[in-house]
Amino acid sequence: MIARTPTRMWSWAVVVGVVAVATHQAHSKFVVTQSPGNDTREKAWAPATSLFGLGSIWLMPSGLPMGAAAWRAIKGNTFWANDTWWSQYLTVRDADAEQLQASLGGKGNATAIIYFEQYLADAAGRNSTAPLDRLDQVVAHFASHGIRSALFLGDPEFTAAATWESSHDVVRNATARAYLKRNIAAVLQLPNVKAHATYFSVYWLGASNRCAAPTDPCTETMISEFLQDVGGVGNVAGGGLPFVAHVDGPFWGGCPTVPCPSWNVAGYSPVSLKAGNVSGVMAESWAQGNLGAAAGELIRLGAVTTNTLFLLNDIPNCDITSRPCSTGSLASDNAYWFKVIDTLGLTSWGVWDLIDGGVGDPNNYGDVFNNGSGLTAKGLIHAARARAHSTSYHNFQTS
């Protein structure tokens, strides 16, 4: 999730694959073809049905006080470690669960993609087990409402002090990597996480001061090794829980036109994602002009399949905040984005996010109003879409 300005739009024909940009370019059309390849992992990481279904990023409960808005700004004073905010969660959790289900078309479809800062799992360093205990309760409560949970572990480069330290390089430093893996293991070993979680992910390093540095950036080999190693925690501590790589919207900027043989954003590329042994890719995106063509290319190159690419709708609430929409309106941005979903033939999709901040804070992305009073216009669009395609989203893996 980053602040951004509207993206220059390509012609609609390019996005939906009706007309090629130029007939002499071999890959100009937005065409989805599965690369057969000879990858012996294909059957393991490309299931016949989608791992994802429909999902919404869950950052916090509704009704928190003003100041809870910027998810990047709550480091060190996160919801999970705040007793007053936890009390608010207990008050609204049933209503919020119903809102989550409503935003994704009703019961049976929903997955709560729970954002949890990984350093909070360091109970010794934080001198508190409360965040882990509360995470386990949240997973259990969603399960009681028939809502699946996935774990989205944030701030991978942070320590228990909720700070970024110059020596804490989780890509290159073995001690820092071991710290991250211990925290992930602590999360995955929680009883209700083991019982109910469907997959886990770790926030990408593509915007890291280290990986994205102009000098000595992360390489594809570094990222693929990192993904393999972190994903392996799911096999050991999570009983085989699938690991899904995360990328933010700027990843798609690495492929402005197709073909894009030099596509590499701080080490994240079709090559590193495929070599990373991930079970899928969870990718934030909005009405970006190159989204359809780039996503189609990622599939063509065998990094993902139509079942393992999970796009997150990161379109802003441009009707109620100052965040602009790329095409000029909320409705047209969502129409554009879902046209990409349909043309690619993706079997699932998700939303950033459900609740975006505290009461009185700007609701830049939420499907639900910050006070929990109902669905935003964006949420209503997503709910209608999910209901219209409800039979498509029940057939996905739950184990």
Coordinates of C-alpha atoms in Angstrom, one line a residue:
M1 CA 0.0 0.0 0.0
I2 CA 1.6 3.3 -1.1
A3 CA 0.4 6.8 -1.8
R4 CA 0.1 7.4 -5.6
T5 CA -1.2 9.6 -8.3
P6 CA -3.4 8.5 -11.2
T7 CA -1.7 6.2 -13.7
R8 CA -1.7 7.1 -17.4
M9 CA -4.3 4.8 -18.9
W10 CA -3.6 2.6 -21.9
S11 CA -6.3 2.1 -24.4
W12 CA -9.1 -0.1 -23.2
A13 CA -8.5 -2.5 -26.1
V14 CA -5.0 -3.2 -24.8
V15 CA -6.2 -4.0 -21.3
V16 CA -9.0 -6.4 -22.3
G17 CA -7.0 -8.0 -25.2
V18 CA -9.3 -7.2 -28.0
V19 CA -6.8 -5.3 -30.2
A20 CA -3.0 -5.5 -30.2
V21 CA -1.0 -2.4 -29.5
A22 CA 0.9 -3.1 -32.7
T23 CA 0.3 -6.1 -34.9
H24 CA 4.0 -6.7 -35.4
Q25 CA 4.7 -7.2 -31.7
A26 CA 4.5 -10.9 -30.8
H27 CA 3.3 -10.3 -27.3
S28 CA 1.3 -7.1 -27.7
K29 CA -2.1 -8.7 -27.2
F30 CA -3.2 -9.3 -23.6
V31 CA -3.2 -13.1 -24.0
V32 CA -3.1 -15.6 -21.2
T33 CA -1.4 -18.8 -22.0
Q34 CA -0.1 -21.3 -19.5
S35 CA 3.5 -22.1 -20.0
P36 CA 3.8 -25.9 -19.7
G37 CA 7.5 -25.8 -18.9
N38 CA 9.1 -28.7 -17.1
D39 CA 8.8 -27.5 -13.5
T40 CA 8.5 -30.6 -11.3
R41 CA 6.8 -28.4 -8.7
E42 CA 3.9 -27.5 -10.9
K43 CA 1.3 -29.9 -9.4
A44 CA 2.2 -28.9 -5.9
W45 CA 1.9 -25.2 -6.3
A46 CA -0.7 -24.9 -9.0
P47 CA -3.8 -26.6 -7.5
A48 CA -6.8 -27.4 -9.7
T49 CA -8.9 -25.1 -7.6
S50 CA -7.9 -21.7 -6.1
L51 CA -6.3 -21.4 -2.7
F52 CA -7.8 -18.0 -2.2
G53 CA -11.5 -17.6 -2.9
L54 CA -12.4 -14.1 -1.9
G55 CA -10.6 -12.1 0.8
S56 CA -10.3 -8.8 2.5
I57 CA -7.3 -7.4 4.3
W58 CA -8.2 -7.0 8.0
L59 CA -6.2 -4.3 9.7
M60 CA -8.3 -3.3 12.7
P61 CA -11.8 -3.3 14.1
S62 CA -14.3 -0.5 13.4
G63 CA -14.9 2.3 15.8
L64 CA -11.3 3.0 16.8
P65 CA -10.5 6.6 17.7
M66 CA -9.1 9.1 15.3
G67 CA -5.5 8.5 14.6
A68 CA -5.7 4.8 13.9
A69 CA -6.0 5.5 10.2
A70 CA -2.5 5.3 8.6
W71 CA -1.6 1.6 8.9
R72 CA 2.0 2.6 8.4
A73 CA 1.7 5.0 11.3
I74 CA 0.5 2.5 14.0
K75 CA 3.9 0.8 14.3
G76 CA 4.8 0.6 18.0
N77 CA 1.2 1.4 19.0
T78 CA -0.5 -1.2 17.0
F79 CA -4.1 -2.5 17.6
W80 CA -2.8 -5.8 18.9
A81 CA -0.8 -4.2 21.7
N82 CA -3.4 -1.6 22.7
D83 CA -5.7 -2.7 25.6
T84 CA -8.3 0.0 24.9
W85 CA -8.5 -0.8 21.2
W86 CA -8.8 -4.5 22.0
S87 CA -11.8 -3.8 24.2
Q88 CA -13.4 -2.0 21.2
Y89 CA -12.7 -5.1 19.1
L90 CA -14.6 -7.3 21.5
T91 CA -17.5 -4.9 21.3
V92 CA -17.8 -4.9 17.5
R93 CA -16.3 -8.1 16.4
D94 CA -19.6 -9.8 15.6
A95 CA -20.9 -6.9 13.6
D96 CA -17.6 -6.5 11.8
A97 CA -17.6 -10.2 10.8
E98 CA -21.0 -9.7 9.3
Q99 CA -19.8 -6.7 7.4
L100 CA -16.8 -8.6 6.1
Q101 CA -19.1 -11.3 4.8
A102 CA -21.5 -8.8 3.3
S103 CA -18.7 -7.0 1.5
L104 CA -17.7 -10.3 -0.2
G105 CA -21.2 -11.4 -1.2
G106 CA -22.5 -13.2 1.8
K107 CA -21.6 -16.3 3.8
G108 CA -19.4 -19.0 2.4
N109 CA -17.1 -16.7 0.4
A110 CA -15.1 -14.8 2.9
T111 CA -11.5 -15.0 4.0
A112 CA -10.1 -12.5 6.5
I113 CA -6.5 -11.7 5.5
I114 CA -5.3 -10.7 8.9
Y115 CA -2.5 -8.2 9.0
F116 CA -0.2 -8.8 12.0
E117 CA 3.2 -7.1 12.5
Q118 CA 5.7 -10.0 12.8
Y119 CA 7.8 -8.4 15.5
L120 CA 4.8 -8.6 17.9
A121 CA 5.4 -12.3 18.0
D122 CA 8.6 -11.7 19.9
A123 CA 7.0 -12.2 23.3
A124 CA 10.3 -12.0 25.1
G125 CA 11.5 -8.9 23.4
R126 CA 8.1 -7.2 23.8
N127 CA 7.7 -8.6 27.3
S128 CA 4.1 -9.6 26.4
T129 CA 2.2 -12.5 24.9
A130 CA -0.9 -10.4 24.5
P131 CA -0.5 -9.8 20.7
L132 CA -0.2 -13.5 20.0
D133 CA -3.0 -14.4 22.3
R134 CA -5.2 -11.9 20.7
L135 CA -4.3 -13.0 17.2
D136 CA -5.4 -16.5 18.1
Q137 CA -8.7 -15.2 19.4
V138 CA -9.3 -13.2 16.3
V139 CA -8.8 -16.3 14.1
A140 CA -11.1 -18.4 16.3
H141 CA -13.8 -15.7 16.2
F142 CA -13.7 -15.5 12.4
A143 CA -13.9 -19.3 12.3
S144 CA -17.0 -19.2 14.5
H145 CA -18.7 -17.1 11.8
G146 CA -17.7 -19.4 9.0
I147 CA -14.9 -17.0 7.9
R148 CA -11.5 -18.4 6.9
S149 CA -8.4 -16.7 8.0
A150 CA -5.0 -16.1 6.3
L151 CA -2.0 -14.5 7.9
F152 CA -0.4 -11.4 6.4
L153 CA 2.8 -10.7 8.4
G154 CA 4.0 -7.1 8.1
D155 CA 7.2 -5.2 8.9
P156 CA 9.6 -8.1 8.2
E157 CA 12.6 -5.9 8.8
F158 CA 11.5 -4.6 12.2
T159 CA 12.7 -5.7 15.6
A160 CA 10.8 -6.0 18.9
A161 CA 11.3 -2.3 19.5
A162 CA 9.1 -1.6 16.4
T163 CA 12.1 0.0 14.7
W164 CA 14.1 -0.4 11.6
E165 CA 17.7 -1.1 12.4
S166 CA 20.6 -0.7 10.0
S167 CA 22.1 -4.1 10.8
H168 CA 18.8 -6.0 10.7
D169 CA 18.9 -7.2 7.1
V170 CA 16.6 -10.2 6.7
V171 CA 17.9 -10.9 3.2
R172 CA 21.6 -10.8 3.8
N173 CA 22.1 -11.2 7.6
A174 CA 21.6 -14.7 9.0
T175 CA 20.8 -13.4 12.5
A176 CA 18.1 -11.1 11.3
R177 CA 16.6 -13.9 9.1
A178 CA 16.5 -16.3 12.0
Y179 CA 14.7 -13.7 14.1
L180 CA 12.0 -13.3 11.4
K181 CA 11.6 -17.0 11.0
R182 CA 11.2 -17.5 14.8
N183 CA 8.5 -14.9 14.9
I184 CA 6.7 -16.5 11.9
A185 CA 6.9 -19.9 13.6
A186 CA 5.4 -18.5 16.8
V187 CA 2.4 -17.2 14.8
L188 CA 1.9 -20.4 12.8
Q189 CA 2.1 -22.6 16.0
L190 CA -0.9 -20.8 17.6
P191 CA -3.7 -23.4 18.1
N192 CA -6.4 -21.6 16.1
V193 CA -4.0 -20.6 13.4
K194 CA -3.0 -24.2 13.0
A195 CA -6.6 -25.2 13.0
H196 CA -8.1 -22.6 10.7
A197 CA -5.5 -20.6 8.6
T198 CA -5.5 -21.4 4.9
Y199 CA -2.2 -19.7 3.9
F200 CA 0.3 -17.1 5.1
S201 CA 2.3 -14.3 3.5
V202 CA 5.0 -11.8 4.4
Y203 CA 5.0 -8.2 3.2
W204 CA 7.3 -7.7 0.3
L205 CA 10.7 -6.2 0.4
G206 CA 10.4 -4.4 -2.9
A207 CA 10.1 -1.0 -1.2
S208 CA 12.8 -1.8 1.4
N209 CA 15.6 0.7 1.9
R210 CA 17.9 -2.2 1.4
C211 CA 16.4 -4.2 -1.5
A212 CA 15.4 -1.1 -3.5
A213 CA 18.7 0.8 -2.8
P214 CA 20.2 2.3 -6.0
T215 CA 23.5 0.6 -5.0
D216 CA 23.7 -3.1 -4.1
P217 CA 19.9 -3.8 -4.5
C218 CA 18.5 -7.2 -3.9
T219 CA 19.0 -9.6 -6.7
E220 CA 16.6 -12.2 -8.1
T221 CA 18.7 -15.0 -6.5
M222 CA 18.5 -13.2 -3.1
I223 CA 14.7 -12.9 -3.3
S224 CA 14.1 -16.4 -4.5
E225 CA 16.2 -17.8 -1.7
F226 CA 14.5 -15.6 0.8
L227 CA 11.0 -16.8 -0.4
Q228 CA 12.1 -20.4 -0.2
D229 CA 13.5 -20.1 3.3
V230 CA 10.6 -18.1 4.8
G231 CA 8.1 -20.3 3.0
G232 CA 9.8 -23.3 4.5
V233 CA 8.6 -22.2 8.0
G234 CA 5.1 -23.1 6.9
N235 CA 6.2 -26.7 6.3
V236 CA 8.0 -27.0 9.7
A237 CA 6.0 -24.9 12.1
G238 CA 2.7 -24.6 10.2
G239 CA 2.2 -28.3 9.3
G240 CA 2.5 -27.6 5.6
L241 CA 0.6 -24.3 5.6
P242 CA 1.0 -22.8 2.1
F243 CA 3.2 -19.7 1.7
V244 CA 2.1 -16.9 -0.7
A245 CA 4.5 -14.2 -1.9
H246 CA 3.2 -10.6 -1.6
V247 CA 4.0 -7.8 -4.0
D248 CA 2.8 -4.2 -4.0
G249 CA 1.4 -2.2 -6.9
P250 CA 4.8 -0.9 -8.1
F251 CA 5.8 -4.4 -9.0
W252 CA 3.6 -4.1 -12.1
G253 CA 5.6 -1.0 -13.1
G254 CA 8.5 -3.3 -13.9
C255 CA 6.6 -4.4 -17.0
P256 CA 5.4 -1.2 -18.6
T257 CA 5.1 -2.8 -22.0
V258 CA 5.0 -6.4 -23.1
P259 CA 7.4 -8.2 -23.6
C260 CA 9.5 -7.0 -20.6
P261 CA 12.6 -9.2 -20.4
S262 CA 14.2 -6.9 -17.8
W263 CA 11.3 -7.1 -15.4
N264 CA 12.9 -6.9 -12.0
V265 CA 11.8 -4.7 -9.1
A266 CA 14.3 -5.0 -6.2
G267 CA 14.8 -8.7 -7.0
Y268 CA 11.1 -9.5 -7.4
S269 CA 10.5 -10.8 -10.9
P270 CA 8.8 -13.6 -12.8
V271 CA 12.1 -15.5 -12.4
S272 CA 12.5 -15.1 -8.6
L273 CA 8.8 -15.7 -7.9
K274 CA 8.8 -18.9 -9.9
A275 CA 12.1 -20.1 -8.3
G276 CA 10.8 -19.1 -4.8
N277 CA 8.6 -22.3 -4.5
V278 CA 5.6 -20.1 -3.5
S279 CA 2.1 -21.4 -3.5
G280 CA 0.8 -18.2 -5.1
V281 CA 1.3 -14.5 -5.4
M282 CA -0.9 -12.0 -3.6
A283 CA -0.6 -8.7 -5.6
E284 CA -1.9 -5.3 -4.8
S285 CA -3.1 -3.5 -7.9
W286 CA -5.5 -0.8 -9.0
A287 CA -6.6 0.6 -12.4
Q288 CA -3.1 0.6 -13.7
G289 CA -2.8 0.9 -17.5
N290 CA -0.4 -2.0 -17.8
L291 CA -2.0 -4.3 -15.2
G292 CA -3.7 -6.7 -17.6
A293 CA -0.8 -7.1 -20.0
A294 CA 1.7 -7.4 -17.2
A295 CA -0.4 -10.0 -15.2
G296 CA -0.9 -11.9 -18.4
E297 CA 2.8 -12.0 -19.0
L298 CA 3.5 -13.2 -15.4
I299 CA 1.1 -16.1 -16.2
R300 CA 2.6 -16.8 -19.6
L301 CA 6.1 -17.0 -18.1
G302 CA 5.0 -19.6 -15.6
A303 CA 5.5 -17.6 -12.4
V304 CA 1.8 -18.1 -11.6
T305 CA -1.3 -19.6 -13.0
T306 CA -4.9 -18.3 -13.1
N307 CA -5.5 -20.2 -9.9
T308 CA -2.4 -18.9 -8.0
L309 CA -2.4 -15.2 -8.9
F310 CA -4.5 -13.4 -6.3
L311 CA -5.0 -9.7 -7.2
L312 CA -6.0 -7.3 -4.3
N313 CA -8.2 -4.4 -5.3
D314 CA -6.3 -1.4 -4.0
I315 CA -8.6 1.2 -5.7
P316 CA -9.0 4.3 -3.4
N317 CA -12.4 5.6 -2.2
C318 CA -12.0 8.6 -4.5
D319 CA -15.7 9.5 -3.9
I320 CA -15.2 10.2 -0.2
T321 CA -11.5 11.1 0.2
S322 CA -8.9 13.1 -1.7
R323 CA -7.3 10.0 -3.1
P324 CA -7.8 10.2 -6.9
C325 CA -9.1 7.4 -9.0
S326 CA -7.1 6.6 -12.2
T327 CA -10.0 6.7 -14.6
G328 CA -11.8 9.6 -12.9
S329 CA -14.4 7.7 -10.9
L330 CA -14.8 4.8 -8.5
A331 CA -17.2 3.0 -10.7
S332 CA -15.0 3.1 -13.8
D333 CA -11.9 2.2 -11.9
N334 CA -13.6 -0.9 -10.5
A335 CA -15.1 -1.8 -13.9
Y336 CA -11.6 -1.6 -15.4
W337 CA -10.1 -3.7 -12.7
F338 CA -12.7 -6.4 -12.8
K339 CA -12.4 -6.5 -16.6
V340 CA -8.8 -7.5 -16.0
I341 CA -9.9 -10.3 -13.6
D342 CA -12.4 -11.6 -16.2
T343 CA -10.1 -11.4 -19.2
L344 CA -7.4 -13.2 -17.3
G345 CA -9.9 -15.8 -16.1
L346 CA -8.7 -15.5 -12.5
T347 CA -10.6 -17.7 -10.1
S348 CA -10.3 -15.4 -7.0
W349 CA -9.7 -11.8 -5.9
G350 CA -9.4 -9.7 -2.8
V351 CA -9.6 -6.2 -1.4
W352 CA -7.4 -3.8 0.4
D353 CA -9.0 -3.3 2.9
L354 CA -12.1 -3.8 5.2
I355 CA -11.7 -1.1 7.9
D356 CA -9.2 1.7 6.9
G357 CA -8.9 3.8 10.1
G358 CA -10.4 5.4 13.1
V359 CA -13.6 7.4 13.3
G360 CA -12.9 10.8 11.8
D361 CA -9.9 9.6 9.9
P362 CA -10.0 9.6 6.1
N363 CA -11.3 6.3 4.7
N364 CA -9.0 5.9 1.8
Y365 CA -9.5 2.3 0.9
G366 CA -12.1 0.6 3.2
D367 CA -15.0 -1.4 2.0
V368 CA -16.7 -0.5 5.3
F369 CA -17.1 2.9 6.9
N370 CA -14.6 3.4 9.8
N371 CA -17.4 3.6 12.3
G372 CA -18.8 0.3 11.1
S373 CA -22.1 1.8 10.0
G374 CA -22.2 0.0 6.6
L375 CA -20.5 -0.6 3.3
T376 CA -18.9 2.2 1.4
A377 CA -19.7 2.7 -2.3
K378 CA -16.6 0.7 -3.0
G379 CA -17.8 -2.0 -0.7
L380 CA -21.2 -2.1 -2.4
I381 CA -19.5 -2.6 -5.7
H382 CA -17.5 -5.5 -4.4
A383 CA -20.5 -7.1 -2.7
A384 CA -22.6 -6.9 -5.9
R385 CA -19.8 -8.4 -7.9
A386 CA -19.3 -11.2 -5.4
R387 CA -23.0 -12.0 -5.4
A388 CA -23.3 -12.0 -9.1
H389 CA -20.5 -14.6 -9.4
S390 CA -21.2 -16.4 -6.1
T391 CA -21.0 -20.0 -7.5
S392 CA -17.4 -19.3 -8.8
Y393 CA -15.9 -18.7 -5.4
H394 CA -17.1 -21.6 -3.4
N395 CA -14.8 -24.1 -5.1
F396 CA -11.5 -23.4 -3.5
Q397 CA -9.1 -25.3 -1.2
T398 CA -9.7 -25.3 2.5
S399 CA -6.9 -27.6 3.5

